């Protein structure tokens, strides 16, 4: 039997935003609030590289996890501007987003490159959050499932060991929903989730890989999404730059989890 994830993970993706002062304000608010949430709510923040030491300083003795938004596909060497997963791990980071659509589209990252990045993260003890998702044109052409399948297959094909599959997190983020205020219907998300789940089962039958959703998540749509038991969490961009919004979203997760627990009694 596939073991269901009992917790939900809420990841702030700060993208290229922030400064030491504003980060401090946000991290302070997040840590204050984290202790009031259901223990199964996991909060995490993925920061720009220069702020990794700040995240380490502020978050090490808290329950909030932290990580980065990309890692190199290489272990080390003459790759100017690149940052290795092992370097990130030295700062206590546990998560790395890989294959975000802003990197696939604006930096031409192929699924094979993303897969190599995921592998480098795993080798350094970092959990890769693999982003997959279609553009609007691809959705309208009926290609959503095949695009997502190909993106994820590149990663799964590289992993021989089920133990590595068990350490993955997958985030479904339709590109057309990112930063646009448009959000897919719950049924559309579930349909893609069903396909991803089937693909993961082909590779590792007994493993529950957490599936996150990302794209225009806000306090007013969070509860509906998190109430779906198959949505294991979220990747949050714009709303994670506002302490009020991010904490309201986290509170919605907490409510959804406590309602789920009541239902299962
Ligand atoms: P958004 O971004 O919440 O601003 O839409 C999500 C993401 O890109 O991860």
PDB file of C-alpha atoms in Angstrom, residues 258-265:
ATOM      1  CA  UNK A 258      -6.944  19.680  11.269  1.00  0.00           C
ATOM      2  CA  UNK A 259     -10.183  19.275   9.245  1.00  0.00           C
ATOM      3  CA  UNK A 260      -8.739  16.206   7.511  1.00  0.00           C
ATOM      4  CA  UNK A 261      -7.850  14.746  10.894  1.00  0.00           C
ATOM      5  CA  UNK A 262     -11.393  15.369  12.153  1.00  0.00           C
ATOM      6  CA  UNK A 263     -12.820  13.663   9.045  1.00  0.00           C
ATOM      7  CA  UNK A 264     -10.683  10.606   9.548  1.00  0.00           C
ATOM      8  CA  UNK A 265     -11.779  10.152  13.193  1.00  0.00           C
TER       9      UNK A 265
END
